Amino acid sequence: MKILFLDIDGPMIPLRAVITPGRSGPQRQRFDPFAVGMVLRLLHLAPARLVISSTWQEVGRSGMEGLLLWNGIDPAFLHEEWCTQLHGALETRTEEIQAWLSRHPECTAYASLDDDPLDLPGAVTVTFENGLLIEHLKAAGALLGIESTRLLHARFTAPMQEVADATA
């Protein structure tokens, strides 16, 4: 099984999205649509399951499922152990991910998208200001075993896009 560890602030909600006019209140929780497209591409093409590695874990599983759904990501992608802090917070995200991986030897490959530098072989560090870029998509894709040409050019249907469009 392949896993995509995902931070929310930074990768999914970068500063450039936060300072966009009209983004306040619930709109502050809107993910960057380009980041959503890249995450969906990774989840579909790997295929991979999603594990949240973020302070947003505090919303609980049902809150996270609602947030993902509202932003066009099918919550069915969430792993059964959907977040890294389910067994308690550790000192660092690196330690939380390492502990999660030690509980899941069935994980054959992983990538972690975060704006904090993590000391992990599967870490892909984005900037808080700009979030996910194509270079990060390529790095995460390589870690998940997705060939670059396929990653960038494969066509697939993202069924949740209709849901995101309807809730906008």
mmCIF file with all atom_site columns, C-alpha atoms in Angstrom:
data_model
loop_
_atom_site.group_PDB
_atom_site.id
_atom_site.type_symbol
_atom_site.label_atom_id
_atom_site.label_alt_id
_atom_site.label_comp_id
_atom_site.label_asym_id
_atom_site.label_entity_id
_atom_site.label_seq_id
_atom_site.pdbx_PDB_ins_code
_atom_site.Cartn_x
_atom_site.Cartn_y
_atom_site.Cartn_z
_atom_site.occupancy
_atom_site.B_iso_or_equiv
_atom_site.pdbx_formal_charge
_atom_site.auth_seq_id
_atom_site.auth_comp_id
_atom_site.auth_asym_id
_atom_site.auth_atom_id
_atom_site.pdbx_PDB_model_num
ATOM 1   C CA . MET A 1 1   ? 0.000   0.000  0.000   1.00 0.00 ? 1   MET A CA 1
ATOM 2   C CA . LYS A 1 2   ? 1.195   3.513  -0.851  1.00 0.00 ? 2   LYS A CA 1
ATOM 3   C CA . ILE A 1 3   ? 0.532   6.472  1.443   1.00 0.00 ? 3   ILE A CA 1
ATOM 4   C CA . LEU A 1 4   ? 0.393   10.221 0.889   1.00 0.00 ? 4   LEU A CA 1
ATOM 5   C CA . PHE A 1 5   ? 0.921   12.121 4.149   1.00 0.00 ? 5   PHE A CA 1
ATOM 6   C CA . LEU A 1 6   ? -0.646  15.557 3.781   1.00 0.00 ? 6   LEU A CA 1
ATOM 7   C CA . ASP A 1 7   ? -0.307  18.795 5.702   1.00 0.00 ? 7   ASP A CA 1
ATOM 8   C CA . ILE A 1 8   ? -3.128  21.293 5.117   1.00 0.00 ? 8   ILE A CA 1
ATOM 9   C CA . ASP A 1 9   ? -1.766  24.819 5.803   1.00 0.00 ? 9   ASP A CA 1
ATOM 10  C CA . GLY A 1 10  ? 0.951   25.417 3.235   1.00 0.00 ? 10  GLY A CA 1
ATOM 11  C CA . PRO A 1 11  ? 0.433   22.607 0.730   1.00 0.00 ? 11  PRO A CA 1
ATOM 12  C CA . MET A 1 12  ? -3.362  22.869 0.428   1.00 0.00 ? 12  MET A CA 1
ATOM 13  C CA . ILE A 1 13  ? -3.984  26.376 1.770   1.00 0.00 ? 13  ILE A CA 1
ATOM 14  C CA . PRO A 1 14  ? -0.916  28.436 0.865   1.00 0.00 ? 14  PRO A CA 1
ATOM 15  C CA . LEU A 1 15  ? -0.538  32.088 1.790   1.00 0.00 ? 15  LEU A CA 1
ATOM 16  C CA . ARG A 1 16  ? -1.219  33.120 -1.827  1.00 0.00 ? 16  ARG A CA 1
ATOM 17  C CA . ALA A 1 17  ? -4.687  31.577 -1.499  1.00 0.00 ? 17  ALA A CA 1
ATOM 18  C CA . VAL A 1 18  ? -5.336  33.077 1.939   1.00 0.00 ? 18  VAL A CA 1
ATOM 19  C CA . ILE A 1 19  ? -4.632  36.661 0.829   1.00 0.00 ? 19  ILE A CA 1
ATOM 20  C CA . THR A 1 20  ? -6.886  36.374 -2.221  1.00 0.00 ? 20  THR A CA 1
ATOM 21  C CA . PRO A 1 21  ? -9.700  38.957 -1.931  1.00 0.00 ? 21  PRO A CA 1
ATOM 22  C CA . GLY A 1 22  ? -12.929 37.480 -0.574  1.00 0.00 ? 22  GLY A CA 1
ATOM 23  C CA . ARG A 1 23  ? -11.200 34.662 1.326   1.00 0.00 ? 23  ARG A CA 1
ATOM 24  C CA . SER A 1 24  ? -12.452 34.971 4.901   1.00 0.00 ? 24  SER A CA 1
ATOM 25  C CA . GLY A 1 25  ? -14.693 32.929 7.177   1.00 0.00 ? 25  GLY A CA 1
ATOM 26  C CA . PRO A 1 26  ? -15.518 29.560 5.593   1.00 0.00 ? 26  PRO A CA 1
ATOM 27  C CA . GLN A 1 27  ? -13.670 30.557 2.402   1.00 0.00 ? 27  GLN A CA 1
ATOM 28  C CA . ARG A 1 28  ? -10.469 30.426 4.495   1.00 0.00 ? 28  ARG A CA 1
ATOM 29  C CA . GLN A 1 29  ? -10.941 26.641 4.462   1.00 0.00 ? 29  GLN A CA 1
ATOM 30  C CA . ARG A 1 30  ? -10.995 26.422 0.657   1.00 0.00 ? 30  ARG A CA 1
ATOM 31  C CA . PHE A 1 31  ? -8.050  24.489 -0.728  1.00 0.00 ? 31  PHE A CA 1
ATOM 32  C CA . ASP A 1 32  ? -6.050  25.824 -3.644  1.00 0.00 ? 32  ASP A CA 1
ATOM 33  C CA . PRO A 1 33  ? -7.772  24.170 -6.638  1.00 0.00 ? 33  PRO A CA 1
ATOM 34  C CA . PHE A 1 34  ? -4.426  23.485 -8.321  1.00 0.00 ? 34  PHE A CA 1
ATOM 35  C CA . ALA A 1 35  ? -3.217  21.687 -5.178  1.00 0.00 ? 35  ALA A CA 1
ATOM 36  C CA . VAL A 1 36  ? -6.429  19.638 -5.132  1.00 0.00 ? 36  VAL A CA 1
ATOM 37  C CA . GLY A 1 37  ? -5.813  18.595 -8.731  1.00 0.00 ? 37  GLY A CA 1
ATOM 38  C CA . MET A 1 38  ? -2.239  17.547 -7.956  1.00 0.00 ? 38  MET A CA 1
ATOM 39  C CA . VAL A 1 39  ? -3.230  15.571 -4.846  1.00 0.00 ? 39  VAL A CA 1
ATOM 40  C CA . LEU A 1 40  ? -6.009  13.815 -6.762  1.00 0.00 ? 40  LEU A CA 1
ATOM 41  C CA . ARG A 1 41  ? -3.532  12.949 -9.505  1.00 0.00 ? 41  ARG A CA 1
ATOM 42  C CA . LEU A 1 42  ? -1.169  11.376 -6.932  1.00 0.00 ? 42  LEU A CA 1
ATOM 43  C CA . LEU A 1 43  ? -3.947  9.473  -5.144  1.00 0.00 ? 43  LEU A CA 1
ATOM 44  C CA . HIS A 1 44  ? -5.467  8.103  -8.348  1.00 0.00 ? 44  HIS A CA 1
ATOM 45  C CA . LEU A 1 45  ? -2.295  7.247  -10.249 1.00 0.00 ? 45  LEU A CA 1
ATOM 46  C CA . ALA A 1 46  ? -0.212  5.714  -7.416  1.00 0.00 ? 46  ALA A CA 1
ATOM 47  C CA . PRO A 1 47  ? -2.823  4.542  -6.209  1.00 0.00 ? 47  PRO A CA 1
ATOM 48  C CA . ALA A 1 48  ? -2.383  5.792  -2.649  1.00 0.00 ? 48  ALA A CA 1
ATOM 49  C CA . ARG A 1 49  ? -4.300  6.294  0.564   1.00 0.00 ? 49  ARG A CA 1
ATOM 50  C CA . LEU A 1 50  ? -4.329  9.624  2.390   1.00 0.00 ? 50  LEU A CA 1
ATOM 51  C CA . VAL A 1 51  ? -3.093  10.246 5.943   1.00 0.00 ? 51  VAL A CA 1
ATOM 52  C CA . ILE A 1 52  ? -3.407  13.733 7.437   1.00 0.00 ? 52  ILE A CA 1
ATOM 53  C CA . SER A 1 53  ? -0.269  15.082 9.110   1.00 0.00 ? 53  SER A CA 1
ATOM 54  C CA . SER A 1 54  ? -1.421  18.517 10.228  1.00 0.00 ? 54  SER A CA 1
ATOM 55  C CA . THR A 1 55  ? -2.803  20.527 13.124  1.00 0.00 ? 55  THR A CA 1
ATOM 56  C CA . TRP A 1 56  ? -6.097  20.238 11.205  1.00 0.00 ? 56  TRP A CA 1
ATOM 57  C CA . GLN A 1 57  ? -6.352  16.722 12.695  1.00 0.00 ? 57  GLN A CA 1
ATOM 58  C CA . GLU A 1 58  ? -8.069  18.480 15.598  1.00 0.00 ? 58  GLU A CA 1
ATOM 59  C CA . VAL A 1 59  ? -11.319 18.651 13.561  1.00 0.00 ? 59  VAL A CA 1
ATOM 60  C CA . GLY A 1 60  ? -11.668 14.871 13.961  1.00 0.00 ? 60  GLY A CA 1
ATOM 61  C CA . ARG A 1 61  ? -12.332 12.296 11.288  1.00 0.00 ? 61  ARG A CA 1
ATOM 62  C CA . SER A 1 62  ? -15.850 13.451 10.417  1.00 0.00 ? 62  SER A CA 1
ATOM 63  C CA . GLY A 1 63  ? -14.687 17.082 10.272  1.00 0.00 ? 63  GLY A CA 1
ATOM 64  C CA . MET A 1 64  ? -11.809 16.104 8.005   1.00 0.00 ? 64  MET A CA 1
ATOM 65  C CA . GLU A 1 65  ? -14.101 14.045 5.778   1.00 0.00 ? 65  GLU A CA 1
ATOM 66  C CA . GLY A 1 66  ? -16.369 17.092 5.426   1.00 0.00 ? 66  GLY A CA 1
ATOM 67  C CA . LEU A 1 67  ? -13.422 19.384 4.688   1.00 0.00 ? 67  LEU A CA 1
ATOM 68  C CA . LEU A 1 68  ? -12.060 17.035 2.034   1.00 0.00 ? 68  LEU A CA 1
ATOM 69  C CA . LEU A 1 69  ? -15.487 16.568 0.469   1.00 0.00 ? 69  LEU A CA 1
ATOM 70  C CA . TRP A 1 70  ? -16.139 20.334 0.425   1.00 0.00 ? 70  TRP A CA 1
ATOM 71  C CA . ASN A 1 71  ? -12.836 20.770 -1.408  1.00 0.00 ? 71  ASN A CA 1
ATOM 72  C CA . GLY A 1 72  ? -13.371 18.026 -3.997  1.00 0.00 ? 72  GLY A CA 1
ATOM 73  C CA . ILE A 1 73  ? -11.333 15.172 -2.497  1.00 0.00 ? 73  ILE A CA 1
ATOM 74  C CA . ASP A 1 74  ? -13.200 11.937 -1.892  1.00 0.00 ? 74  ASP A CA 1
ATOM 75  C CA . PRO A 1 75  ? -12.876 11.105 1.834   1.00 0.00 ? 75  PRO A CA 1
ATOM 76  C CA . ALA A 1 76  ? -12.785 7.423  0.846   1.00 0.00 ? 76  ALA A CA 1
ATOM 77  C CA . PHE A 1 77  ? -9.095  8.028  0.111   1.00 0.00 ? 77  PHE A CA 1
ATOM 78  C CA . LEU A 1 78  ? -8.481  8.390  3.872   1.00 0.00 ? 78  LEU A CA 1
ATOM 79  C CA . HIS A 1 79  ? -6.657  5.449  5.406   1.00 0.00 ? 79  HIS A CA 1
ATOM 80  C CA . GLU A 1 80  ? -8.414  3.674  8.284   1.00 0.00 ? 80  GLU A CA 1
ATOM 81  C CA . GLU A 1 81  ? -5.808  5.274  10.584  1.00 0.00 ? 81  GLU A CA 1
ATOM 82  C CA . TRP A 1 82  ? -6.500  8.613  8.925   1.00 0.00 ? 82  TRP A CA 1
ATOM 83  C CA . CYS A 1 83  ? -4.069  10.861 10.851  1.00 0.00 ? 83  CYS A CA 1
ATOM 84  C CA . THR A 1 84  ? -0.618  10.658 12.373  1.00 0.00 ? 84  THR A CA 1
ATOM 85  C CA . GLN A 1 85  ? -1.705  11.797 15.851  1.00 0.00 ? 85  GLN A CA 1
ATOM 86  C CA . LEU A 1 86  ? -4.383  9.150  16.448  1.00 0.00 ? 86  LEU A CA 1
ATOM 87  C CA . HIS A 1 87  ? -2.155  7.567  19.100  1.00 0.00 ? 87  HIS A CA 1
ATOM 88  C CA . GLY A 1 88  ? -1.096  10.920 20.621  1.00 0.00 ? 88  GLY A CA 1
ATOM 89  C CA . ALA A 1 89  ? 1.076   13.787 19.491  1.00 0.00 ? 89  ALA A CA 1
ATOM 90  C CA . LEU A 1 90  ? 4.838   13.355 19.515  1.00 0.00 ? 90  LEU A CA 1
ATOM 91  C CA . GLU A 1 91  ? 7.547   16.022 19.480  1.00 0.00 ? 91  GLU A CA 1
ATOM 92  C CA . THR A 1 92  ? 7.737   16.500 15.715  1.00 0.00 ? 92  THR A CA 1
ATOM 93  C CA . ARG A 1 93  ? 5.847   15.595 12.558  1.00 0.00 ? 93  ARG A CA 1
ATOM 94  C CA . THR A 1 94  ? 8.865   13.540 11.528  1.00 0.00 ? 94  THR A CA 1
ATOM 95  C CA . GLU A 1 95  ? 8.422   11.397 14.664  1.00 0.00 ? 95  GLU A CA 1
ATOM 96  C CA . GLU A 1 96  ? 4.656   11.155 14.122  1.00 0.00 ? 96  GLU A CA 1
ATOM 97  C CA . ILE A 1 97  ? 5.107   9.889  10.560  1.00 0.00 ? 97  ILE A CA 1
ATOM 98  C CA . GLN A 1 98  ? 7.864   7.483  11.607  1.00 0.00 ? 98  GLN A CA 1
ATOM 99  C CA . ALA A 1 99  ? 5.600   6.101  14.361  1.00 0.00 ? 99  ALA A CA 1
ATOM 100 C CA . TRP A 1 100 ? 2.700   5.758  11.894  1.00 0.00 ? 100 TRP A CA 1
ATOM 101 C CA . LEU A 1 101 ? 4.948   3.917  9.425   1.00 0.00 ? 101 LEU A CA 1
ATOM 102 C CA . SER A 1 102 ? 6.219   1.578  12.165  1.00 0.00 ? 102 SER A CA 1
ATOM 103 C CA . ARG A 1 103 ? 2.600   0.588  12.882  1.00 0.00 ? 103 ARG A CA 1
ATOM 104 C CA . HIS A 1 104 ? 1.974   -0.072 9.179   1.00 0.00 ? 104 HIS A CA 1
ATOM 105 C CA . PRO A 1 105 ? 4.625   -2.367 7.671   1.00 0.00 ? 105 PRO A CA 1
ATOM 106 C CA . GLU A 1 106 ? 2.239   -2.916 4.728   1.00 0.00 ? 106 GLU A CA 1
ATOM 107 C CA . CYS A 1 107 ? 3.197   0.573  3.496   1.00 0.00 ? 107 CYS A CA 1
ATOM 108 C CA . THR A 1 108 ? 5.431   -0.034 0.471   1.00 0.00 ? 108 THR A CA 1
ATOM 109 C CA . ALA A 1 109 ? 6.014   3.607  -0.522  1.00 0.00 ? 109 ALA A CA 1
ATOM 110 C CA . TYR A 1 110 ? 5.102   7.030  0.803   1.00 0.00 ? 110 TYR A CA 1
ATOM 111 C CA . ALA A 1 111 ? 5.444   10.738 0.196   1.00 0.00 ? 111 ALA A CA 1
ATOM 112 C CA . SER A 1 112 ? 4.841   13.543 2.666   1.00 0.00 ? 112 SER A CA 1
ATOM 113 C CA . LEU A 1 113 ? 3.745   16.996 1.472   1.00 0.00 ? 113 LEU A CA 1
ATOM 114 C CA . ASP A 1 114 ? 4.483   19.598 4.157   1.00 0.00 ? 114 ASP A CA 1
ATOM 115 C CA . ASP A 1 115 ? 5.732   23.162 4.459   1.00 0.00 ? 115 ASP A CA 1
ATOM 116 C CA . ASP A 1 116 ? 7.869   22.178 7.450   1.00 0.00 ? 116 ASP A CA 1
ATOM 117 C CA . PRO A 1 117 ? 11.143  20.458 6.526   1.00 0.00 ? 117 PRO A CA 1
ATOM 118 C CA . LEU A 1 118 ? 10.893  16.848 7.684   1.00 0.00 ? 118 LEU A CA 1
ATOM 119 C CA . ASP A 1 119 ? 13.820  14.515 8.231   1.00 0.00 ? 119 ASP A CA 1
ATOM 120 C CA . LEU A 1 120 ? 12.334  11.664 6.192   1.00 0.00 ? 120 LEU A CA 1
ATOM 121 C CA . PRO A 1 121 ? 13.343  9.990  2.917   1.00 0.00 ? 121 PRO A CA 1
ATOM 122 C CA . GLY A 1 122 ? 9.791   10.552 1.614   1.00 0.00 ? 122 GLY A CA 1
ATOM 123 C CA . ALA A 1 123 ? 9.565   14.236 2.521   1.00 0.00 ? 123 ALA A CA 1
ATOM 124 C CA . VAL A 1 124 ? 8.655   16.810 -0.115  1.00 0.00 ? 124 VAL A CA 1
ATOM 125 C CA . THR A 1 125 ? 8.895   20.324 1.299   1.00 0.00 ? 125 THR A CA 1
ATOM 126 C CA . VAL A 1 126 ? 6.722   23.072 -0.155  1.00 0.00 ? 126 VAL A CA 1
ATOM 127 C CA . THR A 1 127 ? 6.706   26.722 0.860   1.00 0.00 ? 127 THR A CA 1
ATOM 128 C CA . PHE A 1 128 ? 3.910   28.175 2.963   1.00 0.00 ? 128 PHE A CA 1
ATOM 129 C CA . GLU A 1 129 ? 3.768   31.139 0.614   1.00 0.00 ? 129 GLU A CA 1
ATOM 130 C CA . ASN A 1 130 ? 3.234   29.239 -2.662  1.00 0.00 ? 130 ASN A CA 1
ATOM 131 C CA . GLY A 1 131 ? 2.115   25.745 -1.665  1.00 0.00 ? 131 GLY A CA 1
ATOM 132 C CA . LEU A 1 132 ? 2.203   22.869 -4.130  1.00 0.00 ? 132 LEU A CA 1
ATOM 133 C CA . LEU A 1 133 ? 3.982   23.412 -7.426  1.00 0.00 ? 133 LEU A CA 1
ATOM 134 C CA . ILE A 1 134 ? 4.682   21.075 -10.347 1.00 0.00 ? 134 ILE A CA 1
ATOM 135 C CA . GLU A 1 135 ? 8.163   20.360 -8.970  1.00 0.00 ? 135 GLU A CA 1
ATOM 136 C CA . HIS A 1 136 ? 6.553   19.017 -5.772  1.00 0.00 ? 136 HIS A CA 1
ATOM 137 C CA . LEU A 1 137 ? 4.077   16.936 -7.777  1.00 0.00 ? 137 LEU A CA 1
ATOM 138 C CA . LYS A 1 138 ? 6.973   15.357 -9.693  1.00 0.00 ? 138 LYS A CA 1
ATOM 139 C CA . ALA A 1 139 ? 8.980   14.666 -6.512  1.00 0.00 ? 139 ALA A CA 1
ATOM 140 C CA . ALA A 1 140 ? 6.008   13.089 -4.721  1.00 0.00 ? 140 ALA A CA 1
ATOM 141 C CA . GLY A 1 141 ? 5.084   11.131 -7.844  1.00 0.00 ? 141 GLY A CA 1
ATOM 142 C CA . ALA A 1 142 ? 8.592   9.695  -8.074  1.00 0.00 ? 142 ALA A CA 1
ATOM 143 C CA . LEU A 1 143 ? 8.457   8.635  -4.402  1.00 0.00 ? 143 LEU A CA 1
ATOM 144 C CA . LEU A 1 144 ? 5.120   6.912  -5.068  1.00 0.00 ? 144 LEU A CA 1
ATOM 145 C CA . GLY A 1 145 ? 6.475   5.156  -8.170  1.00 0.00 ? 145 GLY A CA 1
ATOM 146 C CA . ILE A 1 146 ? 4.516   7.135  -10.766 1.00 0.00 ? 146 ILE A CA 1
ATOM 147 C CA . GLU A 1 147 ? 6.382   7.630  -14.039 1.00 0.00 ? 147 GLU A CA 1
ATOM 148 C CA . SER A 1 148 ? 6.755   11.349 -14.790 1.00 0.00 ? 148 SER A CA 1
ATOM 149 C CA . THR A 1 149 ? 5.129   11.344 -18.237 1.00 0.00 ? 149 THR A CA 1
ATOM 150 C CA . ARG A 1 150 ? 2.127   9.419  -16.905 1.00 0.00 ? 150 ARG A CA 1
ATOM 151 C CA . LEU A 1 151 ? 1.929   11.718 -13.876 1.00 0.00 ? 151 LEU A CA 1
ATOM 152 C CA . LEU A 1 152 ? 1.770   14.837 -16.013 1.00 0.00 ? 152 LEU A CA 1
ATOM 153 C CA . HIS A 1 153 ? -0.277  13.597 -18.965 1.00 0.00 ? 153 HIS A CA 1
ATOM 154 C CA . ALA A 1 154 ? -2.592  10.797 -17.823 1.00 0.00 ? 154 ALA A CA 1
ATOM 155 C CA . ARG A 1 155 ? -6.276  11.574 -18.136 1.00 0.00 ? 155 ARG A CA 1
ATOM 156 C CA . PHE A 1 156 ? -8.618  10.489 -15.397 1.00 0.00 ? 156 PHE A CA 1
ATOM 157 C CA . THR A 1 157 ? -11.974 11.534 -14.053 1.00 0.00 ? 157 THR A CA 1
ATOM 158 C CA . ALA A 1 158 ? -12.091 13.105 -10.633 1.00 0.00 ? 158 ALA A CA 1
ATOM 159 C CA . PRO A 1 159 ? -15.679 12.245 -9.613  1.00 0.00 ? 159 PRO A CA 1
ATOM 160 C CA . MET A 1 160 ? -15.610 14.540 -6.593  1.00 0.00 ? 160 MET A CA 1
ATOM 161 C CA . GLN A 1 161 ? -15.124 17.620 -8.774  1.00 0.00 ? 161 GLN A CA 1
ATOM 162 C CA . GLU A 1 162 ? -18.870 17.782 -9.378  1.00 0.00 ? 162 GLU A CA 1
ATOM 163 C CA . VAL A 1 163 ? -19.424 17.804 -5.607  1.00 0.00 ? 163 VAL A CA 1
ATOM 164 C CA . ALA A 1 164 ? -16.888 20.605 -5.120  1.00 0.00 ? 164 ALA A CA 1
ATOM 165 C CA . ASP A 1 165 ? -18.449 22.626 -7.921  1.00 0.00 ? 165 ASP A CA 1
ATOM 166 C CA . ALA A 1 166 ? -21.932 22.163 -6.463  1.00 0.00 ? 166 ALA A CA 1
ATOM 167 C CA . THR A 1 167 ? -20.854 23.345 -2.989  1.00 0.00 ? 167 THR A CA 1
ATOM 168 C CA . ALA A 1 168 ? -18.965 26.407 -4.231  1.00 0.00 ? 168 ALA A CA 1
#
